[in-house]
Short mmCIF file of C-alpha atoms and ligand atoms in Angstrom, two decimals:
data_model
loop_
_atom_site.label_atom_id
_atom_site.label_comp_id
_atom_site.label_asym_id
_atom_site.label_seq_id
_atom_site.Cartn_x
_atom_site.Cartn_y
_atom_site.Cartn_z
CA UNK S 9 -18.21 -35.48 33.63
CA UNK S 10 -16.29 -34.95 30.44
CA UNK S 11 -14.55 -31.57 30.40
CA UNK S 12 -14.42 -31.65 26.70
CA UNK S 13 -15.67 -27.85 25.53
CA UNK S 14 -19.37 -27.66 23.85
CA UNK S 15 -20.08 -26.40 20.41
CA UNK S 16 -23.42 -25.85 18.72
CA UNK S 17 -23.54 -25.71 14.77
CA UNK S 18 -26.37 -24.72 13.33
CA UNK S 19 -28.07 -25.64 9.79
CA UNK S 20 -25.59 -29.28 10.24
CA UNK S 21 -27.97 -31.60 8.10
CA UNK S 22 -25.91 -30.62 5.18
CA UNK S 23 -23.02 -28.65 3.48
CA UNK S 24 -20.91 -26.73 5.47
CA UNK S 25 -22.50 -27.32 9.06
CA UNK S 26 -22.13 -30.75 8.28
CA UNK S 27 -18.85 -31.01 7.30
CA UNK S 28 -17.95 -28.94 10.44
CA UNK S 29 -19.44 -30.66 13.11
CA UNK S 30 -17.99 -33.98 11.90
CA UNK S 31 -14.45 -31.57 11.92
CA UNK S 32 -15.16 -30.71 15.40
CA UNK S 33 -15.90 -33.92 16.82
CA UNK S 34 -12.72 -34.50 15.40
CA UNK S 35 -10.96 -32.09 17.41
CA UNK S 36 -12.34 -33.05 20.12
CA UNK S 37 -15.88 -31.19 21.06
CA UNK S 38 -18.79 -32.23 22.41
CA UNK S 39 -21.37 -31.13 19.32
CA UNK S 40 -25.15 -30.28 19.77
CA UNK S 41 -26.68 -29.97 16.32
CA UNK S 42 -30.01 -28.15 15.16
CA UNK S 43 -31.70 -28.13 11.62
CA UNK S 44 -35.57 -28.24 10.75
CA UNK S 45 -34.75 -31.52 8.67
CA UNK S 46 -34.05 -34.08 11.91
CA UNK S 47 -33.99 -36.95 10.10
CA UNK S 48 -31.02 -35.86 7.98
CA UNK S 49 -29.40 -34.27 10.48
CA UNK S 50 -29.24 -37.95 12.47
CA UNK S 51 -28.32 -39.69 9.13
CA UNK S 52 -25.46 -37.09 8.45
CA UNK S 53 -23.84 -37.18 12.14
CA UNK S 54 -21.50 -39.23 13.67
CA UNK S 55 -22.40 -41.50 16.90
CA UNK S 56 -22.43 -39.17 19.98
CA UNK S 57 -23.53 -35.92 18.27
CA UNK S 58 -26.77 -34.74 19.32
CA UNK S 59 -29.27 -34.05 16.71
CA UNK S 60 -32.09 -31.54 17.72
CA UNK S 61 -34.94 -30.11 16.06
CA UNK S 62 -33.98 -26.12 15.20
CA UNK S 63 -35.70 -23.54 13.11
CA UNK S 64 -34.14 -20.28 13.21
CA UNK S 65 -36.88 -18.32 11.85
CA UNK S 66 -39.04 -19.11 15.24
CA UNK S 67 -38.34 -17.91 18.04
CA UNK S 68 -40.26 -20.55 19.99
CA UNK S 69 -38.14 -23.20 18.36
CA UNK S 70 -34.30 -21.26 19.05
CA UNK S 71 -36.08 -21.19 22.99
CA UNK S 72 -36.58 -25.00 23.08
CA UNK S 73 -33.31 -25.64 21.34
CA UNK S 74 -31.51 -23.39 23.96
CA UNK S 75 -33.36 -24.69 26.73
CA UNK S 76 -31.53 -28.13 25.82
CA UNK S 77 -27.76 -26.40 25.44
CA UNK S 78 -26.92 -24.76 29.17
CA UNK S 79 -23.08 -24.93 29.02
CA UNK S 80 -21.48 -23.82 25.32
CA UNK S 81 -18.20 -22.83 24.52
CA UNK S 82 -18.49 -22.46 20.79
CA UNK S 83 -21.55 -21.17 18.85
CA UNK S 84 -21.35 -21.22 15.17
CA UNK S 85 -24.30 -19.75 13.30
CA UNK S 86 -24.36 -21.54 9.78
CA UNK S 87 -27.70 -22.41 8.88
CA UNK S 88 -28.43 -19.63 5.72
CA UNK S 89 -29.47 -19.91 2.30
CA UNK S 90 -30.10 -18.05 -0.97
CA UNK S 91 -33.70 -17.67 -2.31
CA UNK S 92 -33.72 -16.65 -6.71
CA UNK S 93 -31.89 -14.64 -8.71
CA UNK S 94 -34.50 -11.85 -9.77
CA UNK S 95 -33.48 -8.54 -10.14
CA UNK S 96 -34.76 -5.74 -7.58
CA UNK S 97 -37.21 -4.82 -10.21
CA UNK S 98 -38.85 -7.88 -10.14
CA UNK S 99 -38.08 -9.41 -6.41
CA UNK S 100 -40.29 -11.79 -4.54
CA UNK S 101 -41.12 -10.35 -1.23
CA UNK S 102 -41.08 -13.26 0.16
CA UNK S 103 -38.07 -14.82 -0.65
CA UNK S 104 -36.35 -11.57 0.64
CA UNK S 105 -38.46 -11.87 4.06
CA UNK S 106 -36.81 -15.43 4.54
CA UNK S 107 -33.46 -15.04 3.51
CA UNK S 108 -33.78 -11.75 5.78
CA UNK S 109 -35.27 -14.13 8.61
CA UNK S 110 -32.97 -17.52 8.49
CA UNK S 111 -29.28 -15.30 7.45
CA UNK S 112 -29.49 -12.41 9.86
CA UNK S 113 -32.43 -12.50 12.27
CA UNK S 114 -31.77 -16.21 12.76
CA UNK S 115 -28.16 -15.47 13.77
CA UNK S 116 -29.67 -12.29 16.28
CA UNK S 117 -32.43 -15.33 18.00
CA UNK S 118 -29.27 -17.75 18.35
CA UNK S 119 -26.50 -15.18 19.68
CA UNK S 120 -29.07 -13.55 22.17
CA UNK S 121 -30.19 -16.92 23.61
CA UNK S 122 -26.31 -18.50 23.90
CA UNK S 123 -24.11 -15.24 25.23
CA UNK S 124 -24.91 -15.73 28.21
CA UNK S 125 -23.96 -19.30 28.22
CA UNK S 126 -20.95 -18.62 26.53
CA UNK S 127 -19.93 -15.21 28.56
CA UNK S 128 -19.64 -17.73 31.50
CA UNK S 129 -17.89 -20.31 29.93
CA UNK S 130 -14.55 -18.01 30.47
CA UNK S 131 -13.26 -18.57 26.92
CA UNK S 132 -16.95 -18.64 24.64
CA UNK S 133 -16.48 -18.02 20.55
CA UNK S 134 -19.32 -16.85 18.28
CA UNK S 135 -18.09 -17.83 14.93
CA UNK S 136 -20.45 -16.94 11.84
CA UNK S 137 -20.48 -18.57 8.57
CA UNK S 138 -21.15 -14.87 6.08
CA UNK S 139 -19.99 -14.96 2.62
CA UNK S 140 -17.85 -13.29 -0.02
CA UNK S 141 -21.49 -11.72 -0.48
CA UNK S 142 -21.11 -9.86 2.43
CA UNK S 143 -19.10 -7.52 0.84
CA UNK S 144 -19.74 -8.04 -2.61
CA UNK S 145 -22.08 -7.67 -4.98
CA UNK S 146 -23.87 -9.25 -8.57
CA UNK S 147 -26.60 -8.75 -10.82
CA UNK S 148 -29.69 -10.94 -9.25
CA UNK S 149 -28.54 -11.36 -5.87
CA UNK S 150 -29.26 -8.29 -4.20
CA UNK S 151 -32.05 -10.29 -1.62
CA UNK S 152 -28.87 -12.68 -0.88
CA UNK S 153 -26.09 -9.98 -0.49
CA UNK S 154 -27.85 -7.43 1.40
CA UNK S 155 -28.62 -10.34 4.04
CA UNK S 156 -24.87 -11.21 4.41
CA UNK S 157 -23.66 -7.73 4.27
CA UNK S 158 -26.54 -7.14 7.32
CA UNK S 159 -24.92 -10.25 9.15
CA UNK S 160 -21.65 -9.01 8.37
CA UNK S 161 -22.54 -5.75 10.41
CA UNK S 162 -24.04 -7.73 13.06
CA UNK S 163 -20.71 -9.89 13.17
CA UNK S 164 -18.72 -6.19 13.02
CA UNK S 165 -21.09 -4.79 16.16
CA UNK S 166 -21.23 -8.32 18.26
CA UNK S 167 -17.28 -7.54 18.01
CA UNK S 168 -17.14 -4.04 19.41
CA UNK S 169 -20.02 -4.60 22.18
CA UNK S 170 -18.44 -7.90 23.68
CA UNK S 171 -14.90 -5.90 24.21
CA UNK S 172 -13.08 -6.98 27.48
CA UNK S 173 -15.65 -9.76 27.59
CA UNK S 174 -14.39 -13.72 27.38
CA UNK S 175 -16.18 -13.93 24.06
CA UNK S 176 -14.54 -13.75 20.62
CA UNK S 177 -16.08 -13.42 17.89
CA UNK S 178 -15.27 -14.36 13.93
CA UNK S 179 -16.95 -14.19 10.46
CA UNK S 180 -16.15 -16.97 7.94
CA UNK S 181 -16.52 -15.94 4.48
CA UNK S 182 -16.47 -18.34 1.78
CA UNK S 183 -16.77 -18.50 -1.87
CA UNK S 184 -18.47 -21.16 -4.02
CA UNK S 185 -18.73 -24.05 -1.70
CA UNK S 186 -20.07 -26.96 -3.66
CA UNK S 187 -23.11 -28.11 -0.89
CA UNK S 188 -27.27 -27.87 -0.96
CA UNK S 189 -27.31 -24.47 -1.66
CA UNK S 190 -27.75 -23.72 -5.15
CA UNK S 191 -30.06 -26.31 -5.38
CA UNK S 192 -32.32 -24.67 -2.72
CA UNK S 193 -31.49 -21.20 -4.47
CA UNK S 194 -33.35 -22.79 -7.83
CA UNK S 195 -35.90 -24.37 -5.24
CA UNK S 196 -34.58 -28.24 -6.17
CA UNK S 197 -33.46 -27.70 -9.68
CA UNK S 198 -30.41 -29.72 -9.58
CA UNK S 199 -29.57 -29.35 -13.40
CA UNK S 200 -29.43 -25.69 -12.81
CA UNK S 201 -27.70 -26.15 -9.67
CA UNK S 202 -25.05 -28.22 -11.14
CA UNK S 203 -24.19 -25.26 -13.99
CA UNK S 204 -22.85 -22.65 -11.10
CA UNK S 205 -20.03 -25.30 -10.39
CA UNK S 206 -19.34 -25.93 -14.23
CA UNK S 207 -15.90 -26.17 -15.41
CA UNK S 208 -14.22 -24.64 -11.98
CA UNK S 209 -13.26 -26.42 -8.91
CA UNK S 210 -15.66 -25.21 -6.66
CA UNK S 211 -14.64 -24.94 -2.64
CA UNK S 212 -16.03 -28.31 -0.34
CA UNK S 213 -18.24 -27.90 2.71
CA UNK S 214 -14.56 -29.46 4.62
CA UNK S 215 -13.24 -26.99 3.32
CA UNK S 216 -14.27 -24.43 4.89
CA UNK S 217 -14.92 -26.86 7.90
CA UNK S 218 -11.01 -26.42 8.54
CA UNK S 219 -11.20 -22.58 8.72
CA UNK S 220 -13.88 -22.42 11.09
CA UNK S 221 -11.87 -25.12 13.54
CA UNK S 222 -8.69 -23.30 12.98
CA UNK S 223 -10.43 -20.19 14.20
CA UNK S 224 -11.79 -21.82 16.86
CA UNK S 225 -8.39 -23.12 18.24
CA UNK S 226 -6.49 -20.36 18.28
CA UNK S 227 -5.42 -19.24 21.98
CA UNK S 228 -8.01 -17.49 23.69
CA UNK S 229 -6.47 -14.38 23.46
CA UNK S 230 -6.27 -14.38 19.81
CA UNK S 231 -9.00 -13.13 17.61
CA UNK S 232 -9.47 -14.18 14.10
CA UNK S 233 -12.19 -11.67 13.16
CA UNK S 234 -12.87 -13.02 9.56
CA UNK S 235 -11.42 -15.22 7.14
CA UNK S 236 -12.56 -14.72 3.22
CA UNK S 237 -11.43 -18.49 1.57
CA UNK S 238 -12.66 -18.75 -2.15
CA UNK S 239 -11.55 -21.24 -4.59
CA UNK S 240 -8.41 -20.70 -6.69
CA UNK S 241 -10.99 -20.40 -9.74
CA UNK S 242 -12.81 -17.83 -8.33
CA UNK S 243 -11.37 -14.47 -7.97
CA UNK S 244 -14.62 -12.09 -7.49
CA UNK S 245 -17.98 -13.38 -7.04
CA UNK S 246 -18.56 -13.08 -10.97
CA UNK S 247 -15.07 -13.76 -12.23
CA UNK S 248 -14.64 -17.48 -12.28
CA UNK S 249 -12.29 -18.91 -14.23
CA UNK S 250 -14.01 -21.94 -16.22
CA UNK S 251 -12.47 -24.71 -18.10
CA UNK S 252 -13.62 -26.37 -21.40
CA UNK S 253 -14.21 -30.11 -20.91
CA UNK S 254 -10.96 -31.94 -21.61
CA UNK S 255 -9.26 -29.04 -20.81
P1 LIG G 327 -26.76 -26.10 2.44
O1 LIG G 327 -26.03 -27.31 2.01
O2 LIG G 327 -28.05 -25.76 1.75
O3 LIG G 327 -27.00 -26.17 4.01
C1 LIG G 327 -27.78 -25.22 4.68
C2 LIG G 327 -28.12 -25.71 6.07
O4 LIG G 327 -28.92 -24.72 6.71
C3 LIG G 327 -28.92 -27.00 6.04
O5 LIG G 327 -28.45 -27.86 7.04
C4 LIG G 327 -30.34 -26.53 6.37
O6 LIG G 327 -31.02 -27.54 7.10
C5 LIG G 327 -30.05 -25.36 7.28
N1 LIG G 327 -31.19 -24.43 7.36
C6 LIG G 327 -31.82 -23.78 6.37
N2 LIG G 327 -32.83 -23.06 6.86
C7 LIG G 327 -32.85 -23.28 8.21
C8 LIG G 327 -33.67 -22.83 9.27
N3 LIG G 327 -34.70 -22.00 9.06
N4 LIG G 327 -33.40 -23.26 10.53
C9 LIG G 327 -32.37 -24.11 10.75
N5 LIG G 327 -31.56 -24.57 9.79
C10 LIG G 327 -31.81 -24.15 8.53
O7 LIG G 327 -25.87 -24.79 2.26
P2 LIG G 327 -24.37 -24.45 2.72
O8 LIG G 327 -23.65 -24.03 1.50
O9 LIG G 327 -23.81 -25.50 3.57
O10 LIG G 327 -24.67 -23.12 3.54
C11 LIG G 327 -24.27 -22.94 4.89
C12 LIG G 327 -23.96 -21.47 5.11
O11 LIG G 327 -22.88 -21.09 4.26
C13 LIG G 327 -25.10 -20.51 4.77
O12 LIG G 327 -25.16 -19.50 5.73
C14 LIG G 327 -24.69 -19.94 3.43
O13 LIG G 327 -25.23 -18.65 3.20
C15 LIG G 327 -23.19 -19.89 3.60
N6 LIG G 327 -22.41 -19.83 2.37
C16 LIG G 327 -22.53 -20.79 1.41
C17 LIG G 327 -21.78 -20.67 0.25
C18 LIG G 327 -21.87 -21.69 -0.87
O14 LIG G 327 -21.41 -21.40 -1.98
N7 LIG G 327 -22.42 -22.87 -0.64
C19 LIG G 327 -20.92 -19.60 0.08
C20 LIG G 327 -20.81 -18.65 1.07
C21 LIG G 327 -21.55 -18.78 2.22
P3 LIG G 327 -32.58 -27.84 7.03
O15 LIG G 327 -33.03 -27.59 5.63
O16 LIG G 327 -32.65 -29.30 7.44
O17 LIG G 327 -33.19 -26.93 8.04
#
């Protein structure tokens, strides 16, 4: 038996769970991935990474993914996504319900079904991927950031209530990271996607693939509770610093 430590990484057929499961392979994990989207999630993984099925949303789904996953050391909640840009005034219930469902409830199904696991694992890490929208705020993103500032709380509470337990816990907070998302925030517009990273050197998925490990491989008695990495061009989440072509 390998005594290399487990992690699970959730949302991994793309962007930033991608990039970090291939980063902790690399340091030396044994990595159990989950992501509706199998197929990609196979074609995006190294050899010896196990790709499983995973919606967060269900509950039935998180239980059969779990069921899979007895022993973990490192659980990092990733999968999450932004739905439009409507103002309140003219919101889209249901984009809210499943931003509300995959960014915070998701991260409650996963957390409840792996502390246990990771509680007796003697050294278990819950690392979540928020967002500089977790504290911040901009016109048309209210569904977004009042699902990241909800995770953030959870992150902030998981914190206090696993005190003088074995389990740390961290929230990773990036800003524009140059992945999927946009183009599932303008539901597959890629033009449109392409004009939020225009002119400014956006963050990469490996980017913020080497935050998460650092966390991660800290000593165990060290607690990184959150890390906020944007890019240089971006100093708020609506002041980005945009240059001309041939500038
Ligand atoms: P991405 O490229 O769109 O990747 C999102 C991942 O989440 C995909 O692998 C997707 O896989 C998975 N996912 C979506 N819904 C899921 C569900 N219901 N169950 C399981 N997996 C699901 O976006 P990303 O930028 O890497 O985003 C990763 C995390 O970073 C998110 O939490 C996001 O909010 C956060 N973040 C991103 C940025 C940014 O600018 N990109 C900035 C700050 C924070 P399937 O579609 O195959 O299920």
């Amino acid at each position: 038996m390998s005594s290399a430590k487990i992690a699970v990484v959730t949302g991994a057929s793309a962007g930033i769970g991608a990039a970090t499961a291939r980063a902790l392979v690399a340091a030396g994990y044994r990595v159990v991935t989950g992501a509706r989207r199998v197929d990609k999630l196979r074609q995006e993984m190294p050899e010896g990474v196990t790709c499983l099925p995973l919606d967060v949303t269900s509950q039935e789904s998180v239980d059969a993914f779990a069921a899979q996953v007895p022993v973990l050391h490192l659980l990092v909640n990733n999968a999450g996504k932004a739905l439009g840009v409507e103002p309140v005034g003219g919101a889209t219930e249901e984009l809210w319900r499943t931003m509300y469902e995959t960014n915070v409830l998701g991260v409650m199904r996963l957390t409840r079904a792996f502390l246990p696991a990771l509680e007796a694992s003697g050294a278990g890490h819950v690392i979540n991927v928020g967002s500089i929208a977790g504290f911040e705020v901009y016109p048309g993103g209210a569904g977004y950031t009042a699902s990241k500032h909800a995770l953030r709380a959870v992150t902030r509470t998981l914190r206090l209530e696993l005190l003088g337990k074995p389990v740390r816990v961290t929230e990773v907070a990036p800003g524009l990271v140059e992945t999927e998302f946009s183009e599932v925030r303008f539901a597959g517009d890629k033009e449109r996607a392409k004009t939020v990273y225009q002119g400014m050197e956006p963050l990469r998925g490996d980017d913020v693939a080497e935050c998460i490990v650092w966390a991660a491989s800290r000593p165990r008695h060290v607690n990184i509770d959150e890390i906020v990495v944007r890019p240089l061009d971006q100093a708020a989440a609506t002041m980005i610093h945009r240059r001309e072509a041939g500038d």
